[in-house]
Amino acid sequence: MRFLITVSFHDQLLHDICTDLDRAERQYGRVEAQALVTFISDAHALDHAEQLIDLHAGEIIVLDDDSLRVDLSADYRAALVVVGTRFRRADDGRIRWDSVMRLKLVEVSRVP
């Protein structure tokens, strides 16, 4: 049995925007909406977060707190955190991304 990455959302409003391309385009713009929808679709098709990070190399940055920043464009970025308890940690305490199968999209925001 194959398990794929699950992406949840901070709240219902963010879910509704991010799962409806037309609504996402109105909220963030066409390029950003397409990048966001593609990113979420890619996540749902992969086995674990390490594959997602590798696939989007250069667009995803793992921050010091083990959250993820995804650059959608020069103007927008998304922030994700690991959820659940089934992931593992390396000896240095950092998350082992090959064990992460659940992510939560916590915000999409303008780049300052």
Short mmCIF file of N, CA, C and O in Angstrom, two decimals:
data_model
loop_
_atom_site.label_atom_id
_atom_site.label_comp_id
_atom_site.label_asym_id
_atom_site.label_seq_id
_atom_site.Cartn_x
_atom_site.Cartn_y
_atom_site.Cartn_z
N MET A 1 0.84 -1.18 0.00
CA MET A 1 0.00 0.00 0.00
C MET A 1 0.89 1.24 0.00
O MET A 1 1.80 1.36 0.80
N ARG A 2 0.60 2.15 -0.89
CA ARG A 2 1.40 3.36 -1.04
C ARG A 2 0.71 4.51 -0.33
O ARG A 2 -0.49 4.74 -0.51
N PHE A 3 1.47 5.26 0.48
CA PHE A 3 0.95 6.44 1.16
C PHE A 3 1.53 7.67 0.49
O PHE A 3 2.71 7.70 0.15
N LEU A 4 0.72 8.67 0.31
CA LEU A 4 1.14 9.90 -0.34
C LEU A 4 1.07 11.05 0.65
O LEU A 4 0.41 10.96 1.68
N ILE A 5 1.73 12.15 0.31
CA ILE A 5 1.73 13.32 1.17
C ILE A 5 0.30 13.87 1.27
O ILE A 5 -0.43 13.96 0.29
N THR A 6 -0.07 14.26 2.47
CA THR A 6 -1.33 14.93 2.72
C THR A 6 -1.02 16.39 3.03
O THR A 6 -0.13 16.69 3.82
N VAL A 7 -1.74 17.29 2.38
CA VAL A 7 -1.61 18.71 2.66
C VAL A 7 -2.92 19.19 3.26
O VAL A 7 -3.98 19.05 2.65
N SER A 8 -2.84 19.73 4.47
CA SER A 8 -4.01 20.34 5.10
C SER A 8 -3.80 21.86 5.08
O SER A 8 -2.76 22.35 4.65
N PHE A 9 -4.78 22.59 5.56
CA PHE A 9 -4.77 24.04 5.48
C PHE A 9 -5.05 24.65 6.84
O PHE A 9 -5.78 24.08 7.65
N HIS A 10 -4.51 25.84 7.05
CA HIS A 10 -4.66 26.54 8.33
C HIS A 10 -6.14 26.74 8.70
O HIS A 10 -6.52 26.59 9.86
N ASP A 11 -6.95 27.08 7.70
CA ASP A 11 -8.37 27.28 7.97
C ASP A 11 -9.17 27.02 6.69
O ASP A 11 -8.60 26.79 5.62
N GLN A 12 -10.46 27.07 6.81
CA GLN A 12 -11.34 26.78 5.68
C GLN A 12 -11.18 27.79 4.57
O GLN A 12 -11.21 27.43 3.38
N LEU A 13 -10.99 29.06 4.89
CA LEU A 13 -10.84 30.09 3.87
C LEU A 13 -9.61 29.81 3.02
O LEU A 13 -9.68 29.86 1.78
N LEU A 14 -8.48 29.51 3.65
CA LEU A 14 -7.26 29.21 2.90
C LEU A 14 -7.47 27.96 2.03
O LEU A 14 -7.06 27.92 0.88
N HIS A 15 -8.13 26.96 2.57
CA HIS A 15 -8.45 25.75 1.80
C HIS A 15 -9.26 26.11 0.56
O HIS A 15 -8.95 25.69 -0.55
N ASP A 16 -10.32 26.90 0.76
CA ASP A 16 -11.21 27.25 -0.34
C ASP A 16 -10.49 28.03 -1.43
O ASP A 16 -10.72 27.80 -2.62
N ILE A 17 -9.59 28.92 -1.04
CA ILE A 17 -8.83 29.70 -2.03
C ILE A 17 -7.86 28.79 -2.78
O ILE A 17 -7.77 28.84 -4.00
N CYS A 18 -7.14 27.97 -2.05
CA CYS A 18 -6.06 27.18 -2.65
C CYS A 18 -6.54 25.98 -3.45
O CYS A 18 -5.77 25.42 -4.23
N THR A 19 -7.76 25.59 -3.29
CA THR A 19 -8.28 24.44 -4.04
C THR A 19 -9.20 24.84 -5.18
O THR A 19 -9.75 23.98 -5.86
N ASP A 20 -9.32 26.13 -5.42
CA ASP A 20 -10.14 26.65 -6.52
C ASP A 20 -9.26 27.60 -7.33
O ASP A 20 -8.96 28.71 -6.88
N LEU A 21 -8.83 27.17 -8.51
CA LEU A 21 -7.89 27.95 -9.30
C LEU A 21 -8.41 29.36 -9.60
O LEU A 21 -7.66 30.33 -9.50
N ASP A 22 -9.68 29.49 -9.94
CA ASP A 22 -10.23 30.82 -10.23
C ASP A 22 -10.15 31.73 -9.01
O ASP A 22 -9.76 32.89 -9.12
N ARG A 23 -10.50 31.17 -7.88
CA ARG A 23 -10.45 31.97 -6.64
C ARG A 23 -9.00 32.31 -6.28
O ARG A 23 -8.71 33.43 -5.86
N ALA A 24 -8.10 31.38 -6.45
CA ALA A 24 -6.69 31.64 -6.17
C ALA A 24 -6.13 32.71 -7.11
O ALA A 24 -5.36 33.58 -6.68
N GLU A 25 -6.55 32.69 -8.37
CA GLU A 25 -6.10 33.72 -9.32
C GLU A 25 -6.59 35.10 -8.90
O GLU A 25 -5.84 36.07 -8.99
N ARG A 26 -7.82 35.19 -8.44
CA ARG A 26 -8.35 36.49 -7.98
C ARG A 26 -7.61 36.97 -6.74
O ARG A 26 -7.38 38.16 -6.57
N GLN A 27 -7.23 36.04 -5.88
CA GLN A 27 -6.58 36.40 -4.62
C GLN A 27 -5.09 36.74 -4.80
O GLN A 27 -4.60 37.71 -4.24
N TYR A 28 -4.38 35.92 -5.59
CA TYR A 28 -2.92 36.04 -5.65
C TYR A 28 -2.37 36.43 -7.02
O TYR A 28 -1.22 36.84 -7.12
N GLY A 29 -3.15 36.24 -8.07
CA GLY A 29 -2.66 36.48 -9.42
C GLY A 29 -2.51 35.16 -10.16
O GLY A 29 -2.41 34.09 -9.54
N ARG A 30 -2.50 35.22 -11.48
CA ARG A 30 -2.50 34.02 -12.30
C ARG A 30 -1.25 33.17 -12.11
O ARG A 30 -1.34 31.96 -11.91
N VAL A 31 -0.09 33.79 -12.18
CA VAL A 31 1.17 33.03 -12.07
C VAL A 31 1.28 32.38 -10.70
O VAL A 31 1.62 31.20 -10.58
N GLU A 32 0.99 33.13 -9.67
CA GLU A 32 1.10 32.62 -8.31
C GLU A 32 0.09 31.51 -8.03
O GLU A 32 0.41 30.51 -7.40
N ALA A 33 -1.13 31.70 -8.52
CA ALA A 33 -2.17 30.68 -8.33
C ALA A 33 -1.77 29.37 -9.01
O ALA A 33 -1.91 28.29 -8.43
N GLN A 34 -1.26 29.47 -10.22
CA GLN A 34 -0.84 28.26 -10.93
C GLN A 34 0.31 27.58 -10.20
O GLN A 34 0.33 26.35 -10.06
N ALA A 35 1.27 28.36 -9.71
CA ALA A 35 2.40 27.78 -8.96
C ALA A 35 1.91 27.10 -7.69
O ALA A 35 2.37 26.01 -7.33
N LEU A 36 0.95 27.71 -7.01
CA LEU A 36 0.41 27.14 -5.78
C LEU A 36 -0.34 25.84 -6.04
O LEU A 36 -0.11 24.83 -5.38
N VAL A 37 -1.20 25.84 -7.03
CA VAL A 37 -1.97 24.64 -7.36
C VAL A 37 -1.04 23.52 -7.82
O VAL A 37 -1.21 22.36 -7.44
N THR A 38 -0.04 23.87 -8.62
CA THR A 38 0.93 22.86 -9.07
C THR A 38 1.70 22.28 -7.89
O THR A 38 1.87 21.06 -7.79
N PHE A 39 2.13 23.13 -6.98
CA PHE A 39 2.86 22.67 -5.80
C PHE A 39 2.02 21.70 -4.98
O PHE A 39 2.49 20.63 -4.59
N ILE A 40 0.76 22.05 -4.73
CA ILE A 40 -0.11 21.19 -3.94
C ILE A 40 -0.36 19.87 -4.68
O ILE A 40 -0.33 18.80 -4.07
N SER A 41 -0.57 19.93 -5.97
CA SER A 41 -0.77 18.71 -6.76
C SER A 41 0.46 17.82 -6.72
O SER A 41 0.36 16.60 -6.59
N ASP A 42 1.64 18.44 -6.85
CA ASP A 42 2.88 17.67 -6.77
C ASP A 42 2.99 16.97 -5.42
O ASP A 42 3.35 15.80 -5.35
N ALA A 43 2.67 17.69 -4.36
CA ALA A 43 2.75 17.11 -3.01
C ALA A 43 1.86 15.88 -2.90
O ALA A 43 2.29 14.84 -2.39
N HIS A 44 0.65 15.99 -3.41
CA HIS A 44 -0.30 14.86 -3.33
C HIS A 44 0.15 13.65 -4.13
O HIS A 44 -0.34 12.55 -3.90
N ALA A 45 1.08 13.83 -5.05
CA ALA A 45 1.52 12.73 -5.92
C ALA A 45 2.79 12.06 -5.43
O ALA A 45 3.23 11.08 -6.02
N LEU A 46 3.38 12.56 -4.36
CA LEU A 46 4.67 12.05 -3.89
C LEU A 46 4.54 11.29 -2.58
O LEU A 46 3.57 11.46 -1.85
N ASP A 47 5.56 10.49 -2.29
CA ASP A 47 5.54 9.64 -1.10
C ASP A 47 5.92 10.36 0.18
O ASP A 47 5.43 10.01 1.25
N HIS A 48 6.82 11.33 0.09
CA HIS A 48 7.26 12.02 1.29
C HIS A 48 7.83 13.39 0.93
O HIS A 48 8.10 13.69 -0.24
N ALA A 49 8.01 14.22 1.94
CA ALA A 49 8.40 15.62 1.73
C ALA A 49 9.78 15.78 1.12
O ALA A 49 10.03 16.76 0.43
N GLU A 50 10.69 14.85 1.35
CA GLU A 50 12.01 14.97 0.75
C GLU A 50 11.91 14.97 -0.78
O GLU A 50 12.61 15.73 -1.46
N GLN A 51 11.03 14.16 -1.33
CA GLN A 51 10.82 14.15 -2.78
C GLN A 51 10.29 15.50 -3.26
O GLN A 51 10.68 16.00 -4.30
N LEU A 52 9.39 16.09 -2.48
CA LEU A 52 8.82 17.39 -2.82
C LEU A 52 9.90 18.48 -2.78
O LEU A 52 9.98 19.31 -3.69
N ILE A 53 10.73 18.44 -1.76
CA ILE A 53 11.82 19.42 -1.64
C ILE A 53 12.80 19.26 -2.80
O ILE A 53 13.23 20.25 -3.40
N ASP A 54 13.11 18.03 -3.16
CA ASP A 54 14.01 17.79 -4.29
C ASP A 54 13.39 18.25 -5.61
O ASP A 54 14.06 18.85 -6.45
N LEU A 55 12.11 17.95 -5.79
CA LEU A 55 11.42 18.32 -7.02
C LEU A 55 11.39 19.84 -7.21
O LEU A 55 11.54 20.34 -8.32
N HIS A 56 11.22 20.56 -6.12
CA HIS A 56 11.12 22.02 -6.18
C HIS A 56 12.39 22.69 -5.64
O HIS A 56 12.32 23.74 -5.02
N ALA A 57 13.52 22.07 -5.91
CA ALA A 57 14.80 22.63 -5.46
C ALA A 57 14.94 24.07 -5.94
O ALA A 57 14.65 24.37 -7.10
N GLY A 58 15.34 24.93 -5.05
CA GLY A 58 15.49 26.33 -5.38
C GLY A 58 14.24 27.14 -5.09
O GLY A 58 14.32 28.36 -4.92
N GLU A 59 13.09 26.49 -5.03
CA GLU A 59 11.83 27.17 -4.71
C GLU A 59 11.43 26.94 -3.26
O GLU A 59 10.68 27.72 -2.69
N ILE A 60 11.90 25.84 -2.67
CA ILE A 60 11.57 25.50 -1.29
C ILE A 60 12.81 25.70 -0.43
O ILE A 60 13.88 25.20 -0.76
N ILE A 61 12.62 26.41 0.66
CA ILE A 61 13.71 26.61 1.61
C ILE A 61 13.26 26.04 2.95
O ILE A 61 12.17 26.33 3.44
N VAL A 62 14.11 25.18 3.52
CA VAL A 62 13.86 24.64 4.86
C VAL A 62 14.44 25.64 5.85
O VAL A 62 15.64 25.90 5.85
N LEU A 63 13.59 26.19 6.68
CA LEU A 63 14.01 27.21 7.65
C LEU A 63 14.58 26.55 8.91
O LEU A 63 14.43 25.34 9.12
N ASP A 64 15.21 27.35 9.75
CA ASP A 64 15.84 26.84 10.97
C ASP A 64 14.87 26.11 11.89
O ASP A 64 15.27 25.21 12.63
N ASP A 65 13.59 26.49 11.87
CA ASP A 65 12.60 25.84 12.73
C ASP A 65 11.95 24.64 12.04
O ASP A 65 10.94 24.12 12.51
N ASP A 66 12.53 24.20 10.93
CA ASP A 66 12.02 23.07 10.13
C ASP A 66 10.67 23.33 9.49
O ASP A 66 9.96 22.40 9.11
N SER A 67 10.30 24.59 9.34
CA SER A 67 9.15 24.91 8.50
C SER A 67 9.66 25.10 7.08
O SER A 67 10.87 25.19 6.85
N LEU A 68 8.75 25.12 6.13
CA LEU A 68 9.12 25.26 4.73
C LEU A 68 8.62 26.59 4.20
O LEU A 68 7.48 26.99 4.47
N ARG A 69 9.45 27.25 3.42
CA ARG A 69 9.04 28.44 2.68
C ARG A 69 9.10 28.09 1.21
O ARG A 69 10.12 27.60 0.72
N VAL A 70 8.01 28.33 0.51
CA VAL A 70 7.92 28.03 -0.91
C VAL A 70 7.76 29.34 -1.66
O VAL A 70 6.78 30.07 -1.44
N ASP A 71 8.72 29.65 -2.51
CA ASP A 71 8.64 30.86 -3.32
C ASP A 71 7.75 30.58 -4.52
O ASP A 71 8.10 29.78 -5.39
N LEU A 72 6.58 31.22 -4.55
CA LEU A 72 5.64 31.03 -5.64
C LEU A 72 5.94 31.97 -6.80
O LEU A 72 5.67 31.64 -7.95
N SER A 73 6.49 33.13 -6.48
CA SER A 73 6.87 34.13 -7.48
C SER A 73 7.76 35.14 -6.76
O SER A 73 8.07 34.97 -5.58
N ALA A 74 8.10 36.20 -7.44
CA ALA A 74 8.88 37.26 -6.80
C ALA A 74 8.03 38.01 -5.78
O ALA A 74 8.56 38.67 -4.89
N ASP A 75 6.71 37.88 -5.87
CA ASP A 75 5.80 38.64 -5.01
C ASP A 75 5.14 37.84 -3.89
O ASP A 75 4.69 38.43 -2.90
N TYR A 76 5.02 36.52 -4.05
CA TYR A 76 4.30 35.71 -3.06
C TYR A 76 5.10 34.49 -2.65
O TYR A 76 5.86 33.92 -3.44
N ARG A 77 4.88 34.09 -1.40
CA ARG A 77 5.46 32.84 -0.88
C ARG A 77 4.43 32.15 0.00
O ARG A 77 3.50 32.77 0.51
N ALA A 78 4.63 30.86 0.15
CA ALA A 78 3.77 30.05 1.01
C ALA A 78 4.60 29.51 2.16
O ALA A 78 5.81 29.30 2.02
N ALA A 79 3.95 29.30 3.29
CA ALA A 79 4.61 28.74 4.46
C ALA A 79 3.89 27.46 4.86
O ALA A 79 2.66 27.43 4.93
N LEU A 80 4.69 26.41 5.11
CA LEU A 80 4.14 25.12 5.51
C LEU A 80 4.87 24.62 6.74
O LEU A 80 6.06 24.92 6.94
N VAL A 81 4.16 23.85 7.55
CA VAL A 81 4.75 23.21 8.72
C VAL A 81 4.43 21.72 8.68
O VAL A 81 3.47 21.30 8.04
N VAL A 82 5.23 20.96 9.38
CA VAL A 82 5.00 19.52 9.51
C VAL A 82 3.93 19.31 10.57
O VAL A 82 3.95 19.96 11.61
N VAL A 83 3.01 18.41 10.30
CA VAL A 83 1.98 18.07 11.28
C VAL A 83 2.01 16.56 11.52
O VAL A 83 2.52 15.80 10.72
N GLY A 84 1.43 16.17 12.63
CA GLY A 84 1.40 14.76 12.98
C GLY A 84 2.60 14.38 13.83
O GLY A 84 3.45 15.21 14.18
N THR A 85 2.66 13.12 14.18
CA THR A 85 3.72 12.64 15.08
C THR A 85 4.50 11.48 14.47
O THR A 85 5.39 10.94 15.12
N ARG A 86 4.22 11.12 13.25
CA ARG A 86 4.84 9.93 12.67
C ARG A 86 6.16 10.19 11.96
O ARG A 86 6.74 9.29 11.41
N PHE A 87 6.62 11.43 11.95
CA PHE A 87 7.89 11.72 11.30
C PHE A 87 9.04 11.41 12.26
O PHE A 87 8.85 11.32 13.47
N ARG A 88 10.23 11.26 11.70
CA ARG A 88 11.42 10.98 12.51
C ARG A 88 12.36 12.17 12.49
O ARG A 88 12.29 13.02 11.63
N ARG A 89 13.27 12.16 13.45
CA ARG A 89 14.29 13.20 13.54
C ARG A 89 15.67 12.57 13.38
O ARG A 89 15.89 11.45 13.80
N ALA A 90 16.56 13.33 12.80
CA ALA A 90 17.95 12.91 12.66
C ALA A 90 18.66 13.07 14.01
O ALA A 90 18.10 13.64 14.96
N ASP A 91 19.89 12.61 14.10
CA ASP A 91 20.67 12.72 15.34
C ASP A 91 20.84 14.16 15.80
O ASP A 91 20.94 14.43 17.00
N ASP A 92 20.85 15.10 14.86
CA ASP A 92 21.02 16.51 15.23
C ASP A 92 19.70 17.18 15.62
O ASP A 92 19.65 18.37 15.90
N GLY A 93 18.61 16.42 15.65
CA GLY A 93 17.31 16.94 16.07
C GLY A 93 16.47 17.50 14.94
O GLY A 93 15.29 17.82 15.13
N ARG A 94 17.03 17.62 13.74
CA ARG A 94 16.29 18.15 12.61
C ARG A 94 15.36 17.07 12.05
O ARG A 94 15.59 15.88 12.20
N ILE A 95 14.32 17.52 11.41
CA ILE A 95 13.36 16.60 10.81
C ILE A 95 14.00 15.84 9.65
O ILE A 95 14.73 16.41 8.86
N ARG A 96 13.72 14.56 9.60
CA ARG A 96 14.10 13.74 8.44
C ARG A 96 12.96 13.83 7.43
O ARG A 96 11.89 13.26 7.64
N TRP A 97 13.19 14.56 6.37
CA TRP A 97 12.14 14.85 5.40
C TRP A 97 11.64 13.61 4.67
O TRP A 97 10.50 13.59 4.18
N ASP A 98 12.45 12.56 4.65
CA ASP A 98 11.99 11.33 4.02
C ASP A 98 10.96 10.59 4.88
O ASP A 98 10.38 9.60 4.44
N SER A 99 10.69 11.10 6.08
CA SER A 99 9.69 10.49 6.95
C SER A 99 8.42 11.36 7.08
O SER A 99 7.47 10.97 7.75
N VAL A 100 8.40 12.51 6.43
CA VAL A 100 7.27 13.44 6.55
C VAL A 100 6.26 13.18 5.44
O VAL A 100 6.59 13.24 4.27
N MET A 101 5.03 12.91 5.88
CA MET A 101 3.95 12.66 4.92
C MET A 101 2.76 13.59 5.13
O MET A 101 1.79 13.51 4.39
N ARG A 102 2.86 14.48 6.13
CA ARG A 102 1.76 15.40 6.41
C ARG A 102 2.30 16.81 6.57
O ARG A 102 3.16 17.06 7.41
N LEU A 103 1.79 17.72 5.75
CA LEU A 103 2.17 19.12 5.81
C LEU A 103 0.91 19.96 5.95
O LEU A 103 -0.16 19.58 5.47
N LYS A 104 1.08 21.12 6.59
CA LYS A 104 -0.03 22.06 6.68
C LYS A 104 0.40 23.38 6.06
O LYS A 104 1.43 23.94 6.43
N LEU A 105 -0.39 23.87 5.12
CA LEU A 105 -0.17 25.18 4.54
C LEU A 105 -0.75 26.20 5.51
O LEU A 105 -1.96 26.21 5.75
N VAL A 106 0.10 27.01 6.10
CA VAL A 106 -0.35 27.93 7.14
C VAL A 106 -0.61 29.33 6.61
O VAL A 106 -1.41 30.08 7.18
N GLU A 107 0.06 29.71 5.50
CA GLU A 107 -0.24 31.02 4.92
C GLU A 107 0.37 31.16 3.53
O GLU A 107 1.33 30.48 3.19
N VAL A 108 -0.24 32.02 2.77
CA VAL A 108 0.32 32.52 1.53
C VAL A 108 0.38 34.03 1.71
O VAL A 108 -0.62 34.65 2.06
N SER A 109 1.57 34.59 1.53
CA SER A 109 1.73 36.00 1.84
C SER A 109 2.59 36.70 0.79
O SER A 109 3.35 36.06 0.06
N ARG A 110 2.45 38.02 0.77
CA ARG A 110 3.29 38.85 -0.09
C ARG A 110 4.70 38.86 0.47
O ARG A 110 4.89 38.86 1.67
N VAL A 111 5.67 38.89 -0.42
CA VAL A 111 7.07 39.01 0.00
C VAL A 111 7.27 40.46 0.43
O VAL A 111 6.87 41.38 -0.28
N PRO A 112 7.84 40.66 1.61
CA PRO A 112 8.04 42.04 2.09
C PRO A 112 8.99 42.83 1.21
O PRO A 112 9.84 42.34 0.55
#
